[in-house]
């Protein structure tokens, strides 16, 4: 939410909503990225096509542009310069889940945003869960899904399914989509390179193999980020004895952001952000500090499933992350709205 009075936010929103959203007339095809010896950043060749792609990874259609649209695009790209300068070379950790995982259009939007941010010099890292996909496979295997206080009860059989779905299916699907869109993604779980070490949850007796992050070792991540790759991390990790645990993806994202010294942590959610009045969608808090958000929790204005997300943000800020944002993942290109406009796409918490 970088302030730049010279930037026209209404134009930015028009650009993001009209140029980057789907229509039925035309879409972009991305050629295989090429690299030069002096740079690891991908150069993407884009051509327009009116025919539908046969690949299952094809994105929703993008709009045909008139001359005035082209002029608008050039102006908005120029106006984006202060934001690109502010965040270029900075690490941005994004937690991906919720509605953005279920909708093909929103999934394509998140992937396209990540690739664009990478191409203009930001260093995105993606952390994901995959609750809906886990439930589908559990149902197919006739294993009942159980929850307690919003957390999945994870016995040994369920833990096997969680690992298969998150590491083997969701993670590789996201990697394929990002690669297809023109960047280079690398899929990891917390077990790879000892990236995450887990410990049992305090409620392990009731929840089973639900864990917390005991330690983060970013050694395996840093070279990937430094070389322009996009790490995609599944929220599964093992303890010191090799026992796998299912860990909340928000928690993983916050701890990874802190370990990498990230500029920004972004949590994609199914709500507009933090509301001063939970019954009033128009009471969105655009920006708040740690003291203010703690006061909202004490006053009961923040409750339910939002409390763990807020606590995750507070913990990451206390460990050196500059800002943490909870944004509306139901809005297409919400990542670009959050990073490339003054208004943002949800609530930003500053340290």
mmCIF file of C-alpha atoms in Angstrom:
data_model
loop_
_atom_site.group_PDB
_atom_site.id
_atom_site.type_symbol
_atom_site.label_atom_id
_atom_site.label_comp_id
_atom_site.label_asym_id
_atom_site.label_seq_id
_atom_site.Cartn_x
_atom_site.Cartn_y
_atom_site.Cartn_z
ATOM 1 C CA UNK A 1 0.000 0.000 0.000
ATOM 2 C CA UNK A 2 2.833 2.323 -0.960
ATOM 3 C CA UNK A 3 1.636 5.940 -1.154
ATOM 4 C CA UNK A 4 2.215 7.760 -4.410
ATOM 5 C CA UNK A 5 -0.108 10.719 -4.925
ATOM 6 C CA UNK A 6 0.772 10.971 -8.568
ATOM 7 C CA UNK A 7 -0.682 7.562 -9.282
ATOM 8 C CA UNK A 8 -4.264 7.296 -10.446
ATOM 9 C CA UNK A 9 -5.760 4.439 -8.481
ATOM 10 C CA UNK A 10 -9.022 4.437 -10.354
ATOM 11 C CA UNK A 11 -7.105 3.939 -13.574
ATOM 12 C CA UNK A 12 -5.081 1.169 -11.973
ATOM 13 C CA UNK A 13 -8.211 -0.627 -10.897
ATOM 14 C CA UNK A 14 -9.717 -0.209 -14.347
ATOM 15 C CA UNK A 15 -6.565 -1.655 -15.881
ATOM 16 C CA UNK A 16 -6.400 -4.593 -13.512
ATOM 17 C CA UNK A 17 -10.080 -5.407 -13.872
ATOM 18 C CA UNK A 18 -10.396 -4.906 -17.633
ATOM 19 C CA UNK A 19 -7.017 -5.918 -19.042
ATOM 20 C CA UNK A 20 -6.238 -8.868 -16.798
ATOM 21 C CA UNK A 21 -9.677 -10.435 -16.299
ATOM 22 C CA UNK A 22 -11.299 -13.024 -18.504
ATOM 23 C CA UNK A 23 -13.541 -12.639 -21.516
ATOM 24 C CA UNK A 24 -14.648 -15.091 -24.169
ATOM 25 C CA UNK A 25 -12.902 -13.405 -27.058
ATOM 26 C CA UNK A 26 -9.181 -13.915 -26.722
ATOM 27 C CA UNK A 27 -6.468 -15.362 -24.511
ATOM 28 C CA UNK A 28 -2.701 -15.206 -24.238
ATOM 29 C CA UNK A 29 -0.420 -18.110 -24.968
ATOM 30 C CA UNK A 30 2.949 -18.164 -23.225
ATOM 31 C CA UNK A 31 5.928 -19.611 -25.021
ATOM 32 C CA UNK A 32 8.555 -21.604 -23.184
ATOM 33 C CA UNK A 33 10.662 -19.117 -21.189
ATOM 34 C CA UNK A 34 14.162 -18.413 -22.438
ATOM 35 C CA UNK A 35 17.136 -17.474 -20.299
ATOM 36 C CA UNK A 36 20.320 -15.602 -20.969
ATOM 37 C CA UNK A 37 23.634 -16.482 -19.269
ATOM 38 C CA UNK A 38 23.659 -13.138 -17.471
ATOM 39 C CA UNK A 39 20.182 -13.398 -16.023
ATOM 40 C CA UNK A 40 17.975 -16.039 -14.482
ATOM 41 C CA UNK A 41 14.796 -14.020 -15.068
ATOM 42 C CA UNK A 42 12.465 -15.494 -17.695
ATOM 43 C CA UNK A 43 11.662 -13.604 -20.862
ATOM 44 C CA UNK A 44 8.104 -14.360 -21.844
ATOM 45 C CA UNK A 45 6.940 -14.254 -25.425
ATOM 46 C CA UNK A 46 3.192 -13.630 -25.662
ATOM 47 C CA UNK A 47 0.956 -14.006 -28.677
ATOM 48 C CA UNK A 48 -2.796 -13.635 -28.952
ATOM 49 C CA UNK A 49 -5.019 -16.419 -30.205
ATOM 50 C CA UNK A 50 -8.760 -16.637 -30.696
ATOM 51 C CA UNK A 51 -8.724 -20.429 -30.580
ATOM 52 C CA UNK A 52 -9.006 -22.334 -27.341
ATOM 53 C CA UNK A 53 -5.920 -24.156 -26.124
ATOM 54 C CA UNK A 54 -6.232 -27.908 -25.854
ATOM 55 C CA UNK A 55 -4.050 -28.139 -22.756
ATOM 56 C CA UNK A 56 -5.677 -28.574 -19.391
ATOM 57 C CA UNK A 57 -3.468 -25.787 -18.033
ATOM 58 C CA UNK A 58 -4.909 -23.118 -20.337
ATOM 59 C CA UNK A 59 -5.955 -19.946 -18.556
ATOM 60 C CA UNK A 60 -9.332 -18.227 -18.856
ATOM 61 C CA UNK A 61 -9.613 -15.864 -21.797
ATOM 62 C CA UNK A 62 -8.254 -12.337 -21.692
ATOM 63 C CA UNK A 63 -9.959 -9.361 -23.342
ATOM 64 C CA UNK A 64 -9.262 -8.020 -26.814
ATOM 65 C CA UNK A 65 -7.782 -4.524 -26.579
ATOM 66 C CA UNK A 66 -8.770 -1.408 -28.494
ATOM 67 C CA UNK A 67 -6.371 1.456 -29.225
ATOM 68 C CA UNK A 68 -7.586 3.296 -26.127
ATOM 69 C CA UNK A 69 -7.047 0.106 -24.112
ATOM 70 C CA UNK A 70 -3.461 -0.077 -25.354
ATOM 71 C CA UNK A 71 -2.897 3.536 -24.318
ATOM 72 C CA UNK A 72 -4.377 2.828 -20.911
ATOM 73 C CA UNK A 73 -2.157 -0.222 -20.539
ATOM 74 C CA UNK A 74 0.979 1.769 -21.311
ATOM 75 C CA UNK A 75 -0.011 4.520 -18.873
ATOM 76 C CA UNK A 76 -0.775 2.115 -16.052
ATOM 77 C CA UNK A 77 2.454 0.194 -16.598
ATOM 78 C CA UNK A 78 4.285 3.514 -16.370
ATOM 79 C CA UNK A 79 2.393 4.468 -13.209
ATOM 80 C CA UNK A 80 3.358 1.114 -11.667
ATOM 81 C CA UNK A 81 7.014 2.138 -11.613
ATOM 82 C CA UNK A 82 7.094 3.421 -7.986
ATOM 83 C CA UNK A 83 5.591 0.159 -6.739
ATOM 84 C CA UNK A 84 8.011 -1.937 -8.772
ATOM 85 C CA UNK A 85 10.916 0.146 -7.477
ATOM 86 C CA UNK A 86 9.681 -0.237 -3.882
ATOM 87 C CA UNK A 87 9.370 -4.023 -4.013
ATOM 88 C CA UNK A 88 11.960 -5.007 -6.617
ATOM 89 C CA UNK A 89 14.363 -7.539 -5.106
ATOM 90 C CA UNK A 90 12.145 -7.985 -2.048
ATOM 91 C CA UNK A 91 10.728 -11.331 -0.936
ATOM 92 C CA UNK A 92 6.942 -11.668 -0.798
ATOM 93 C CA UNK A 93 5.480 -14.778 0.866
ATOM 94 C CA UNK A 94 1.945 -15.654 -0.220
ATOM 95 C CA UNK A 95 -0.317 -18.172 1.488
ATOM 96 C CA UNK A 96 -2.691 -19.637 -1.090
ATOM 97 C CA UNK A 97 -5.949 -21.355 -0.183
ATOM 98 C CA UNK A 98 -9.695 -20.982 0.185
ATOM 99 C CA UNK A 99 -11.886 -19.898 -2.723
ATOM 100 C CA UNK A 100 -8.831 -19.079 -4.827
ATOM 101 C CA UNK A 101 -8.063 -22.807 -4.826
ATOM 102 C CA UNK A 102 -11.534 -23.945 -5.878
ATOM 103 C CA UNK A 103 -12.216 -21.622 -8.815
ATOM 104 C CA UNK A 104 -10.384 -22.142 -12.112
ATOM 105 C CA UNK A 105 -10.560 -18.402 -12.833
ATOM 106 C CA UNK A 106 -9.159 -17.434 -9.427
ATOM 107 C CA UNK A 107 -6.441 -20.084 -9.644
ATOM 108 C CA UNK A 108 -5.351 -18.704 -13.026
ATOM 109 C CA UNK A 109 -5.447 -15.195 -11.569
ATOM 110 C CA UNK A 110 -3.125 -16.105 -8.691
ATOM 111 C CA UNK A 111 -0.689 -17.884 -11.006
ATOM 112 C CA UNK A 112 -0.616 -14.989 -13.471
ATOM 113 C CA UNK A 113 -0.068 -12.479 -10.662
ATOM 114 C CA UNK A 114 2.839 -14.496 -9.239
ATOM 115 C CA UNK A 115 4.506 -14.763 -12.629
ATOM 116 C CA UNK A 116 4.064 -11.056 -13.333
ATOM 117 C CA UNK A 117 5.499 -10.099 -9.937
ATOM 118 C CA UNK A 118 8.466 -12.395 -10.556
ATOM 119 C CA UNK A 119 9.069 -10.924 -13.999
ATOM 120 C CA UNK A 120 9.230 -7.343 -12.661
ATOM 121 C CA UNK A 121 11.822 -8.276 -10.051
ATOM 122 C CA UNK A 122 9.911 -9.316 -6.933
ATOM 123 C CA UNK A 123 10.746 -12.614 -5.245
ATOM 124 C CA UNK A 124 7.477 -14.458 -4.561
ATOM 125 C CA UNK A 125 7.284 -17.592 -2.433
ATOM 126 C CA UNK A 126 4.029 -19.566 -2.437
ATOM 127 C CA UNK A 127 2.805 -21.634 0.537
ATOM 128 C CA UNK A 128 -0.339 -23.727 0.149
ATOM 129 C CA UNK A 129 -2.717 -26.054 1.912
ATOM 130 C CA UNK A 130 -5.408 -28.032 0.125
ATOM 131 C CA UNK A 131 -8.333 -28.823 2.393
ATOM 132 C CA UNK A 132 -10.987 -29.309 -0.314
ATOM 133 C CA UNK A 133 -8.768 -31.689 -2.306
ATOM 134 C CA UNK A 134 -8.018 -33.680 0.846
ATOM 135 C CA UNK A 135 -11.732 -34.041 1.561
ATOM 136 C CA UNK A 136 -12.389 -35.346 -1.959
ATOM 137 C CA UNK A 137 -9.830 -38.145 -1.665
ATOM 138 C CA UNK A 138 -10.898 -39.022 1.879
ATOM 139 C CA UNK A 139 -14.456 -39.379 0.611
ATOM 140 C CA UNK A 140 -13.312 -41.596 -2.261
ATOM 141 C CA UNK A 141 -11.472 -43.817 0.239
ATOM 142 C CA UNK A 142 -14.480 -43.871 2.596
ATOM 143 C CA UNK A 143 -12.508 -42.167 5.360
ATOM 144 C CA UNK A 144 -14.608 -39.761 7.409
ATOM 145 C CA UNK A 145 -13.233 -36.222 7.661
ATOM 146 C CA UNK A 146 -13.330 -34.962 11.249
ATOM 147 C CA UNK A 147 -12.676 -31.469 12.566
ATOM 148 C CA UNK A 148 -12.237 -30.089 16.067
ATOM 149 C CA UNK A 149 -12.110 -26.349 16.742
ATOM 150 C CA UNK A 150 -11.571 -25.773 13.023
ATOM 151 C CA UNK A 151 -8.580 -28.123 12.818
ATOM 152 C CA UNK A 152 -8.550 -31.418 10.940
ATOM 153 C CA UNK A 153 -8.304 -34.491 13.157
ATOM 154 C CA UNK A 154 -5.414 -36.361 11.533
ATOM 155 C CA UNK A 155 -4.920 -40.025 12.333
ATOM 156 C CA UNK A 156 -2.306 -42.180 10.577
ATOM 157 C CA UNK A 157 -4.517 -42.993 7.557
ATOM 158 C CA UNK A 158 -5.599 -39.381 7.168
ATOM 159 C CA UNK A 159 -1.980 -38.226 7.395
ATOM 160 C CA UNK A 160 -1.092 -40.473 4.461
ATOM 161 C CA UNK A 161 -3.891 -38.910 2.426
ATOM 162 C CA UNK A 162 -2.818 -35.381 3.441
ATOM 163 C CA UNK A 163 0.737 -36.064 2.266
ATOM 164 C CA UNK A 164 -0.409 -37.608 -1.011
ATOM 165 C CA UNK A 165 -2.751 -34.749 -1.824
ATOM 166 C CA UNK A 166 -0.653 -31.776 -0.708
ATOM 167 C CA UNK A 167 2.779 -32.976 -1.817
ATOM 168 C CA UNK A 168 1.890 -35.216 -4.755
ATOM 169 C CA UNK A 169 -1.126 -33.524 -6.300
ATOM 170 C CA UNK A 170 -1.775 -29.908 -5.283
ATOM 171 C CA UNK A 171 1.891 -28.932 -5.144
ATOM 172 C CA UNK A 172 2.777 -30.388 -8.533
ATOM 173 C CA UNK A 173 -0.335 -28.930 -10.143
ATOM 174 C CA UNK A 174 0.661 -25.438 -8.978
ATOM 175 C CA UNK A 175 4.261 -25.946 -10.118
ATOM 176 C CA UNK A 176 3.051 -27.032 -13.567
ATOM 177 C CA UNK A 177 0.744 -24.039 -13.881
ATOM 178 C CA UNK A 178 3.430 -21.538 -12.887
ATOM 179 C CA UNK A 179 5.941 -23.119 -15.269
ATOM 180 C CA UNK A 180 3.366 -23.090 -18.070
ATOM 181 C CA UNK A 181 2.728 -19.392 -17.440
ATOM 182 C CA UNK A 182 6.390 -18.595 -18.049
ATOM 183 C CA UNK A 183 8.197 -18.617 -14.707
ATOM 184 C CA UNK A 184 10.207 -21.406 -13.091
ATOM 185 C CA UNK A 185 8.638 -22.957 -10.008
ATOM 186 C CA UNK A 186 10.165 -25.557 -7.694
ATOM 187 C CA UNK A 187 7.889 -27.707 -5.544
ATOM 188 C CA UNK A 188 8.876 -28.485 -1.962
ATOM 189 C CA UNK A 189 7.381 -29.788 1.246
ATOM 190 C CA UNK A 190 8.623 -28.956 4.711
ATOM 191 C CA UNK A 191 10.543 -32.237 4.718
ATOM 192 C CA UNK A 192 12.708 -31.320 1.724
ATOM 193 C CA UNK A 193 16.121 -30.090 2.784
ATOM 194 C CA UNK A 194 14.853 -29.985 6.385
ATOM 195 C CA UNK A 195 13.066 -26.784 5.424
ATOM 196 C CA UNK A 196 10.629 -27.205 8.329
ATOM 197 C CA UNK A 197 10.938 -29.231 11.499
ATOM 198 C CA UNK A 198 7.612 -30.009 13.113
ATOM 199 C CA UNK A 199 6.532 -30.672 16.669
ATOM 200 C CA UNK A 200 3.204 -32.068 17.901
ATOM 201 C CA UNK A 201 0.365 -29.668 18.600
ATOM 202 C CA UNK A 202 -0.405 -29.123 22.315
ATOM 203 C CA UNK A 203 -3.744 -30.804 21.532
ATOM 204 C CA UNK A 204 -2.104 -33.832 19.898
ATOM 205 C CA UNK A 205 -4.127 -36.244 22.015
ATOM 206 C CA UNK A 206 -7.336 -34.929 20.396
ATOM 207 C CA UNK A 207 -6.019 -33.902 16.975
ATOM 208 C CA UNK A 208 -3.540 -36.649 16.137
ATOM 209 C CA UNK A 209 -0.740 -35.748 13.711
ATOM 210 C CA UNK A 210 -1.455 -32.025 13.622
ATOM 211 C CA UNK A 211 1.757 -30.133 14.197
ATOM 212 C CA UNK A 212 3.380 -26.778 14.703
ATOM 213 C CA UNK A 213 6.552 -25.318 13.232
ATOM 214 C CA UNK A 214 9.440 -25.914 15.625
ATOM 215 C CA UNK A 215 12.185 -24.650 13.331
ATOM 216 C CA UNK A 216 12.728 -23.243 9.828
ATOM 217 C CA UNK A 217 15.968 -23.769 7.910
ATOM 218 C CA UNK A 218 15.816 -21.578 4.769
ATOM 219 C CA UNK A 219 19.104 -22.953 3.381
ATOM 220 C CA UNK A 220 17.316 -24.866 0.615
ATOM 221 C CA UNK A 221 15.069 -21.900 -0.208
ATOM 222 C CA UNK A 222 17.539 -19.053 -0.472
ATOM 223 C CA UNK A 223 19.364 -20.207 -3.639
ATOM 224 C CA UNK A 224 16.019 -20.753 -5.381
ATOM 225 C CA UNK A 225 14.817 -17.268 -4.492
ATOM 226 C CA UNK A 226 18.173 -15.702 -5.378
ATOM 227 C CA UNK A 227 18.063 -17.331 -8.823
ATOM 228 C CA UNK A 228 14.606 -16.061 -9.698
ATOM 229 C CA UNK A 229 12.715 -19.301 -9.095
ATOM 230 C CA UNK A 230 9.345 -19.430 -7.339
ATOM 231 C CA UNK A 231 9.343 -21.929 -4.441
ATOM 232 C CA UNK A 232 5.973 -23.648 -3.936
ATOM 233 C CA UNK A 233 5.759 -25.126 -0.435
ATOM 234 C CA UNK A 234 3.265 -27.741 0.793
ATOM 235 C CA UNK A 235 2.411 -27.373 4.480
ATOM 236 C CA UNK A 236 3.566 -30.853 5.537
ATOM 237 C CA UNK A 237 6.657 -31.419 7.697
ATOM 238 C CA UNK A 238 8.279 -34.103 9.832
ATOM 239 C CA UNK A 239 9.534 -34.004 13.401
ATOM 240 C CA UNK A 240 13.067 -34.960 14.448
ATOM 241 C CA UNK A 241 12.098 -38.635 14.351
ATOM 242 C CA UNK A 242 10.719 -38.500 10.804
ATOM 243 C CA UNK A 243 7.021 -38.549 11.739
ATOM 244 C CA UNK A 244 5.017 -36.426 9.261
ATOM 245 C CA UNK A 245 2.608 -33.776 10.521
ATOM 246 C CA UNK A 246 -0.125 -31.711 8.939
ATOM 247 C CA UNK A 247 0.561 -28.030 9.692
ATOM 248 C CA UNK A 248 -1.704 -25.027 9.159
ATOM 249 C CA UNK A 249 -0.593 -23.287 5.956
ATOM 250 C CA UNK A 250 -1.034 -19.796 7.451
ATOM 251 C CA UNK A 251 1.411 -20.735 10.214
ATOM 252 C CA UNK A 252 3.913 -22.141 7.716
ATOM 253 C CA UNK A 253 3.709 -19.010 5.567
ATOM 254 C CA UNK A 254 4.306 -16.743 8.545
ATOM 255 C CA UNK A 255 7.317 -18.711 9.788
ATOM 256 C CA UNK A 256 8.837 -18.969 6.305
ATOM 257 C CA UNK A 257 8.364 -15.218 5.798
ATOM 258 C CA UNK A 258 10.171 -14.515 9.062
ATOM 259 C CA UNK A 259 13.027 -16.909 8.243
ATOM 260 C CA UNK A 260 13.545 -15.303 4.827
ATOM 261 C CA UNK A 261 13.331 -11.750 6.164
ATOM 262 C CA UNK A 262 10.424 -11.107 3.800
ATOM 263 C CA UNK A 263 9.204 -7.626 3.028
ATOM 264 C CA UNK A 264 5.599 -8.747 3.007
ATOM 265 C CA UNK A 265 3.403 -11.667 4.094
ATOM 266 C CA UNK A 266 0.077 -12.014 2.272
ATOM 267 C CA UNK A 267 -2.681 -14.393 3.355
ATOM 268 C CA UNK A 268 -5.367 -15.085 0.753
ATOM 269 C CA UNK A 269 -8.684 -15.644 2.539
ATOM 270 C CA UNK A 270 -12.406 -15.975 1.834
ATOM 271 C CA UNK A 271 -13.261 -12.650 3.482
ATOM 272 C CA UNK A 272 -12.645 -9.021 2.559
ATOM 273 C CA UNK A 273 -10.150 -8.599 5.406
ATOM 274 C CA UNK A 274 -10.542 -7.531 9.031
ATOM 275 C CA UNK A 275 -13.864 -5.806 9.770
ATOM 276 C CA UNK A 276 -14.488 -3.398 12.644
ATOM 277 C CA UNK A 277 -17.993 -4.809 12.750
ATOM 278 C CA UNK A 278 -18.206 -8.441 11.685
ATOM 279 C CA UNK A 279 -21.819 -7.883 10.626
ATOM 280 C CA UNK A 280 -20.960 -4.926 8.386
ATOM 281 C CA UNK A 281 -18.989 -5.732 5.179
ATOM 282 C CA UNK A 282 -18.435 -2.007 4.707
ATOM 283 C CA UNK A 283 -16.413 -1.670 7.926
ATOM 284 C CA UNK A 284 -13.174 -2.983 6.435
ATOM 285 C CA UNK A 285 -10.007 -1.921 8.246
ATOM 286 C CA UNK A 286 -7.570 -0.919 5.515
ATOM 287 C CA UNK A 287 -4.476 -0.484 7.685
ATOM 288 C CA UNK A 288 -3.694 -1.059 11.358
ATOM 289 C CA UNK A 289 -0.680 -1.587 13.621
ATOM 290 C CA UNK A 290 0.028 -4.428 16.039
ATOM 291 C CA UNK A 291 -1.244 -2.466 19.036
ATOM 292 C CA UNK A 292 -4.494 -1.685 17.265
ATOM 293 C CA UNK A 293 -5.160 -5.245 16.136
ATOM 294 C CA UNK A 294 -4.443 -6.628 19.604
ATOM 295 C CA UNK A 295 -6.990 -4.156 20.992
ATOM 296 C CA UNK A 296 -9.556 -5.399 18.458
ATOM 297 C CA UNK A 297 -8.980 -8.983 19.645
ATOM 298 C CA UNK A 298 -9.353 -7.918 23.299
ATOM 299 C CA UNK A 299 -12.600 -6.108 22.451
ATOM 300 C CA UNK A 300 -13.977 -9.187 20.696
ATOM 301 C CA UNK A 301 -14.070 -7.487 17.292
ATOM 302 C CA UNK A 302 -11.808 -10.161 15.828
ATOM 303 C CA UNK A 303 -12.919 -13.722 16.471
ATOM 304 C CA UNK A 304 -13.385 -17.214 15.109
ATOM 305 C CA UNK A 305 -11.114 -18.342 12.302
ATOM 306 C CA UNK A 306 -9.651 -14.856 11.890
ATOM 307 C CA UNK A 307 -7.799 -15.006 15.224
ATOM 308 C CA UNK A 308 -5.205 -17.633 14.115
ATOM 309 C CA UNK A 309 -4.570 -15.654 10.920
ATOM 310 C CA UNK A 310 -4.080 -12.407 12.846
ATOM 311 C CA UNK A 311 -1.813 -14.100 15.392
ATOM 312 C CA UNK A 312 0.210 -15.554 12.524
ATOM 313 C CA UNK A 313 0.652 -12.030 11.120
ATOM 314 C CA UNK A 314 1.602 -10.595 14.519
ATOM 315 C CA UNK A 315 4.198 -13.319 15.070
ATOM 316 C CA UNK A 316 5.785 -12.762 11.639
ATOM 317 C CA UNK A 317 5.926 -8.991 12.207
ATOM 318 C CA UNK A 318 7.565 -9.524 15.594
ATOM 319 C CA UNK A 319 10.256 -11.557 13.810
ATOM 320 C CA UNK A 320 11.106 -8.844 11.294
ATOM 321 C CA UNK A 321 8.581 -9.054 8.433
ATOM 322 C CA UNK A 322 7.777 -5.467 7.408
ATOM 323 C CA UNK A 323 4.037 -5.792 6.747
ATOM 324 C CA UNK A 324 1.446 -8.572 6.759
ATOM 325 C CA UNK A 325 -1.804 -8.416 4.802
ATOM 326 C CA UNK A 326 -5.013 -10.422 4.973
ATOM 327 C CA UNK A 327 -6.680 -9.997 1.582
ATOM 328 C CA UNK A 328 -9.763 -11.151 -0.282
ATOM 329 C CA UNK A 329 -8.776 -14.147 -2.386
ATOM 330 C CA UNK A 330 -12.253 -14.182 -3.973
ATOM 331 C CA UNK A 331 -11.295 -11.110 -6.021
ATOM 332 C CA UNK A 332 -9.390 -11.751 -9.236
ATOM 333 C CA UNK A 333 -5.851 -10.344 -9.245
ATOM 334 C CA UNK A 334 -6.098 -9.416 -5.565
ATOM 335 C CA UNK A 335 -2.321 -9.877 -5.268
ATOM 336 C CA UNK A 336 -1.704 -7.127 -7.807
ATOM 337 C CA UNK A 337 -4.300 -4.904 -6.132
ATOM 338 C CA UNK A 338 -2.518 -5.363 -2.817
ATOM 339 C CA UNK A 339 1.003 -4.700 -4.062
ATOM 340 C CA UNK A 340 0.510 -2.334 -7.000
ATOM 341 C CA UNK A 341 -2.170 0.061 -5.690
ATOM 342 C CA UNK A 342 -2.577 2.410 -2.737
ATOM 343 C CA UNK A 343 -5.932 0.938 -1.763
ATOM 344 C CA UNK A 344 -4.824 -2.676 -1.506
ATOM 345 C CA UNK A 345 -7.184 -5.649 -1.424
ATOM 346 C CA UNK A 346 -7.812 -6.175 2.273
ATOM 347 C CA UNK A 347 -6.216 -5.297 5.618
ATOM 348 C CA UNK A 348 -2.529 -4.491 6.043
ATOM 349 C CA UNK A 349 -0.972 -4.892 9.495
ATOM 350 C CA UNK A 350 2.256 -2.988 10.121
ATOM 351 C CA UNK A 351 4.808 -3.627 12.833
#
